[in-house]
Each structure stands twice: as C-alpha cells, then as structure tokens.
XYZ file of C-alpha atoms in Angstrom:
269
model
C -27.316 -51.560 27.113
C -26.110 -55.005 26.070
C -29.157 -56.574 27.708
C -31.427 -54.147 25.857
C -29.738 -54.955 22.547
C -30.147 -58.691 23.182
C -33.808 -58.215 24.059
C -34.405 -56.183 20.899
C -32.574 -58.766 18.783
C -34.560 -61.585 20.380
C -37.832 -59.743 19.834
C -36.921 -59.169 16.187
C -36.077 -62.840 15.637
C -39.279 -64.075 17.273
C -41.539 -61.541 15.541
C -40.096 -61.564 12.016
C -41.474 -64.016 9.494
C -38.930 -65.939 7.449
C -38.659 -64.839 3.824
C -37.807 -66.989 0.828
C -36.273 -66.282 -2.560
C -38.188 -67.689 -5.524
C -37.045 -67.698 -9.158
C -38.475 -69.051 -12.385
C -37.254 -68.877 -15.975
C -38.945 -68.711 -19.335
C -37.153 -69.396 -22.636
C -38.418 -67.248 -25.481
C -38.893 -69.615 -28.407
C -40.605 -67.436 -30.981
C -39.362 -64.254 -32.534
C -35.694 -65.119 -32.094
C -35.020 -66.405 -35.592
C -35.030 -63.057 -37.319
C -33.324 -59.931 -36.085
C -33.175 -56.482 -37.506
C -29.971 -54.622 -38.362
C -30.653 -52.363 -35.371
C -30.865 -55.397 -33.043
C -27.579 -56.806 -34.420
C -25.811 -53.480 -33.944
C -27.095 -53.140 -30.357
C -26.031 -56.689 -29.583
C -22.596 -56.088 -31.150
C -21.875 -53.155 -28.837
C -23.434 -54.903 -25.813
C -26.499 -52.708 -25.436
C -29.152 -55.217 -24.464
C -31.774 -57.470 -25.903
C -33.654 -57.444 -29.144
C -36.910 -55.574 -29.457
C -38.803 -58.893 -29.535
C -37.452 -59.897 -26.120
C -38.080 -56.464 -24.626
C -41.660 -56.589 -25.883
C -42.193 -60.050 -24.361
C -40.826 -58.862 -21.001
C -43.259 -55.939 -21.094
C -46.149 -58.305 -21.855
C -45.205 -60.802 -19.128
C -44.898 -57.989 -16.574
C -48.000 -56.124 -17.725
C -50.749 -55.032 -15.355
C -53.252 -56.957 -17.471
C -51.562 -60.324 -16.884
C -51.048 -59.546 -13.198
C -54.716 -58.643 -12.787
C -55.844 -61.820 -14.547
C -53.528 -63.878 -12.323
C -54.686 -62.181 -9.116
C -58.337 -62.792 -10.016
C -57.692 -66.419 -10.974
C -55.888 -67.159 -7.682
C -58.130 -64.954 -5.490
C -55.159 -62.935 -4.195
C -56.976 -59.667 -3.610
C -57.370 -60.732 0.022
C -54.318 -61.701 2.083
C -54.673 -64.010 5.099
C -52.397 -64.316 8.137
C -52.657 -66.293 11.356
C -51.075 -65.272 14.640
C -48.492 -67.758 15.892
C -46.648 -66.410 18.913
C -45.330 -62.993 17.894
C -45.428 -63.803 14.178
C -48.150 -63.387 11.579
C -47.862 -66.435 9.317
C -49.352 -66.264 5.785
C -52.155 -68.721 5.040
C -52.377 -69.893 1.450
C -54.115 -71.363 -0.465
C -56.716 -72.373 2.155
C -56.948 -70.049 5.165
C -58.624 -71.195 8.355
C -61.311 -68.565 7.759
C -62.005 -66.977 4.359
C -64.073 -63.894 3.594
C -66.645 -63.832 0.806
C -67.785 -60.421 -0.377
C -71.027 -59.662 -2.232
C -70.996 -60.094 -5.997
C -69.023 -57.309 -7.757
C -67.987 -55.821 -4.383
C -64.269 -56.240 -5.112
C -64.683 -54.706 -8.572
C -65.748 -51.404 -7.010
C -63.579 -51.499 -3.888
C -61.723 -48.199 -3.442
C -60.199 -48.522 0.025
C -58.398 -51.210 2.017
C -60.534 -53.360 4.300
C -59.056 -54.906 7.482
C -60.771 -57.784 9.253
C -59.612 -59.516 12.434
C -61.260 -62.635 13.835
C -60.440 -64.105 17.249
C -61.891 -67.172 18.894
C -62.814 -66.483 22.502
C -64.371 -69.397 24.351
C -67.610 -70.129 22.463
C -67.711 -66.902 20.450
C -65.947 -65.215 17.558
C -64.879 -61.620 18.046
C -64.858 -59.884 14.665
C -63.496 -56.398 13.988
C -63.877 -54.672 10.615
C -62.238 -51.418 9.560
C -62.019 -49.434 6.338
C -60.199 -46.151 5.793
C -61.672 -43.538 3.493
C -60.291 -40.124 2.585
C -61.671 -38.138 5.505
C -62.867 -40.825 7.863
C -62.414 -44.344 9.151
C -65.375 -46.653 9.638
C -65.276 -49.471 12.182
C -67.580 -52.138 13.510
C -67.296 -54.880 16.127
C -69.283 -58.094 16.266
C -69.565 -61.000 18.678
C -70.821 -64.111 16.902
C -71.799 -67.515 18.223
C -71.029 -69.073 14.829
C -69.954 -68.120 11.321
C -72.841 -69.907 9.617
C -74.781 -66.737 8.850
C -73.751 -63.556 6.982
C -72.785 -60.616 9.179
C -73.713 -56.991 8.438
C -70.619 -54.834 8.996
C -69.568 -51.250 8.423
C -68.504 -52.175 4.875
C -71.565 -54.221 4.020
C -72.652 -57.821 4.364
C -69.844 -60.361 4.629
C -69.749 -64.127 4.641
C -67.035 -65.709 6.781
C -66.299 -69.291 5.809
C -64.572 -71.431 8.439
C -62.392 -73.970 6.640
C -60.707 -75.102 9.850
C -62.058 -74.575 13.346
C -60.167 -71.993 15.366
C -59.030 -72.951 18.824
C -59.591 -70.671 21.773
C -57.371 -67.587 21.527
C -56.356 -68.097 17.891
C -56.539 -65.013 15.689
C -56.857 -64.467 11.937
C -56.093 -61.228 10.084
C -57.536 -60.530 6.621
C -56.507 -57.553 4.486
C -58.344 -56.840 1.241
C -56.966 -54.271 -1.188
C -58.477 -52.558 -4.231
C -57.366 -54.329 -7.406
C -55.054 -51.476 -8.446
C -53.203 -51.705 -5.122
C -53.050 -55.513 -5.282
C -51.492 -55.258 -8.760
C -48.916 -52.700 -7.584
C -47.957 -54.898 -4.622
C -47.619 -58.015 -6.784
C -45.498 -56.177 -9.373
C -43.244 -54.874 -6.583
C -42.712 -58.445 -5.356
C -42.347 -60.296 -8.668
C -39.663 -58.866 -10.937
C -39.503 -59.752 -14.634
C -36.192 -59.204 -16.444
C -33.774 -60.612 -18.982
C -31.502 -63.123 -17.281
C -28.387 -61.682 -18.981
C -27.388 -59.708 -22.049
C -27.646 -61.431 -25.422
C -29.903 -64.102 -23.897
C -33.433 -65.138 -24.831
C -34.214 -66.295 -21.275
C -36.593 -64.280 -19.089
C -36.317 -64.603 -15.310
C -39.064 -64.034 -12.749
C -37.734 -63.475 -9.226
C -39.230 -62.603 -5.859
C -38.596 -62.509 -2.119
C -41.625 -63.314 0.010
C -42.844 -64.880 3.255
C -45.493 -66.762 1.223
C -43.440 -68.868 -1.228
C -46.264 -71.151 -2.360
C -48.438 -68.174 -3.251
C -45.635 -66.550 -5.250
C -44.870 -69.820 -7.063
C -48.539 -70.107 -8.042
C -48.560 -66.459 -9.129
C -45.469 -66.943 -11.321
C -46.879 -70.122 -12.856
C -50.181 -68.394 -13.575
C -48.400 -65.447 -15.202
C -46.452 -67.839 -17.439
C -49.579 -69.867 -18.265
C -51.508 -66.751 -19.266
C -48.522 -65.442 -21.227
C -48.266 -68.710 -23.159
C -52.022 -68.741 -23.733
C -51.928 -65.197 -25.095
C -48.941 -66.091 -27.282
C -50.813 -69.057 -28.760
C -53.859 -66.866 -29.357
C -51.689 -64.258 -31.073
C -50.094 -66.943 -33.253
C -53.487 -68.390 -34.179
C -54.789 -64.920 -34.995
C -51.717 -64.191 -37.120
C -52.074 -67.534 -38.907
C -55.778 -66.918 -39.464
C -55.156 -63.413 -40.784
C -52.335 -64.665 -43.025
C -54.514 -67.463 -44.408
C -57.366 -65.030 -45.010
C -55.006 -62.612 -46.749
C -53.599 -65.377 -48.991
C -57.096 -66.638 -49.809
C -58.229 -63.132 -50.677
C -55.190 -62.549 -52.883
C -55.731 -65.896 -54.653
C -59.348 -64.961 -55.292
C -58.293 -61.598 -56.744
C -55.594 -63.227 -58.916
C -58.118 -65.811 -60.145
C -60.532 -63.070 -61.151
C -57.744 -61.175 -62.887
C -56.682 -64.320 -64.787
C -60.298 -64.998 -65.788
C -60.574 -61.434 -67.074
C -57.362 -61.789 -69.082
C -58.483 -65.150 -70.505
C -61.846 -63.710 -71.556
C -60.091 -60.782 -73.214
C -57.759 -63.134 -75.105
C -60.723 -65.274 -76.203
C -62.596 -62.239 -77.494
C -59.526 -61.008 -79.371
C -58.965 -64.462 -80.929
C -62.594 -64.602 -82.026
C -62.343 -61.229 -83.732
C -59.113 -62.239 -85.536
C -60.626 -65.543 -86.750
C -63.720 -63.807 -88.071
C-alpha cells in the first residue's frame, strides 16, 4: 500500500500545474472626504466601510467591467499545451490560436473544445461542442493550417504562431461570455483590504499568473476610465446647471430692473 501511495503522490506531483497567488491594491481617492452620519456610526461600532467604498467595490467587481476586460484581452478562449503529464497555460501568445467567424462568440451558447496534435507531417484536429440533448464532434487531418477548416461548429481559422513539433498537443476551450465572466469572477476576488480602510484589494490564485495580472490591470484601467468619465459628466452637468441658474437669475434681475424703471418713470411724471 505504501508503494501505491507513493505512486499516487508522484502522479499527482507530475500532473498538477503549479498555482500562484496574485494580489493588487487600489486606493480610493475620491468620495472619502465627506461621510454621512450613518457611515460615521457604522465605523464607530466597527461595522464596515462607507457606502462610497462599498459602491466602488461593486463597480470594480461588476460583470460589465469583467466582460469589457475579457473582450479586450481575448480571454474567452483558454489555451493549454501538453508538457509531460501537465497542461501548461499559454498566454498571451499560444502556439496555435483559433479565430472564429465575426460575431460567432457573441452568440455562442455552449462550450467548444478543440484539440490539435502534430503527427509527422499532418495536424490532427478534433472539435467538440455539447448542446442540451446532444454532442457534436468532428475530426480533421490537415496538411497545413493555412486554410480555414469546416468543422461541426462552423468554419474556423487556426493560426500557427509557433510551429508544433511532432507529438506536441494543444488544447483550446472556448466558453460563452456569461460562463467566462463567472469563471473570472470566481478567480479574481474584489474586497476591502480591512475595516475602516479606503484600500481595495484584488486577489487570485491561478496557474496563469500573467493572464490574471493583465486581467486585474485591465479591470483597474477600465474602472479608472469610468471614474474619470463620471467625474467629467458630473462636472459638465454641474457647469450646465450653474449656467442655467445664472441665466434665470439674470432674466429675473432684468425683469426687476425694468419694473423699477417703469415705476420711477410713473413717479417722475
């Protein structure tokens, strides 16, 4: 039994991909100057952050920002390469990338699995997609990847960024956007770093650290961009409101002045 345990432990070590812990922090600069009485009371009794901070955490961890980040970084498809017993993530440039028809990913409803293996002078390609009541599959033997291939899920373009050696294998998994968002949100956690703090922490554990770092940076970039847009909109609306009020006050003053002039004319006559 000891030999079996050692074999199982060895198999686990050689087949498990190393995972990394990634953290990033964001200091909330705006909205911290003024607090409500409710916020001060909650802080006094140790019951969490102000409403401003909670709102910013919700925005930073929103599905909208995650979707924008996934689209910007092309993370709807995940790439892995077989190395021994391990499947090693490939990011940002996989050896072979898949290119779907225009708008295909926007309407994708089911996961698509693609495996590509170099065998002598050919590429063996397997495509599979699971639907509610059935699974569709197709197999293809290609002499090159220069031309599009018609598969069970439609026409695909396979772009070879680095030539595969004989026996090397690539695995590509493409998820619907809703699933990709759920997976990303389960990996990247957004939370207040500690009570009574205005620092937001993003944390994750992943076997693809560079991808997660890029995802966190993109989330923060989009958050900051949205914050600037909100500030500009608020400034614009405030300026428009002030201008409108000044115009109204000017008209009211003109009306009063005209009334005074008319009254003075009547008294002088």
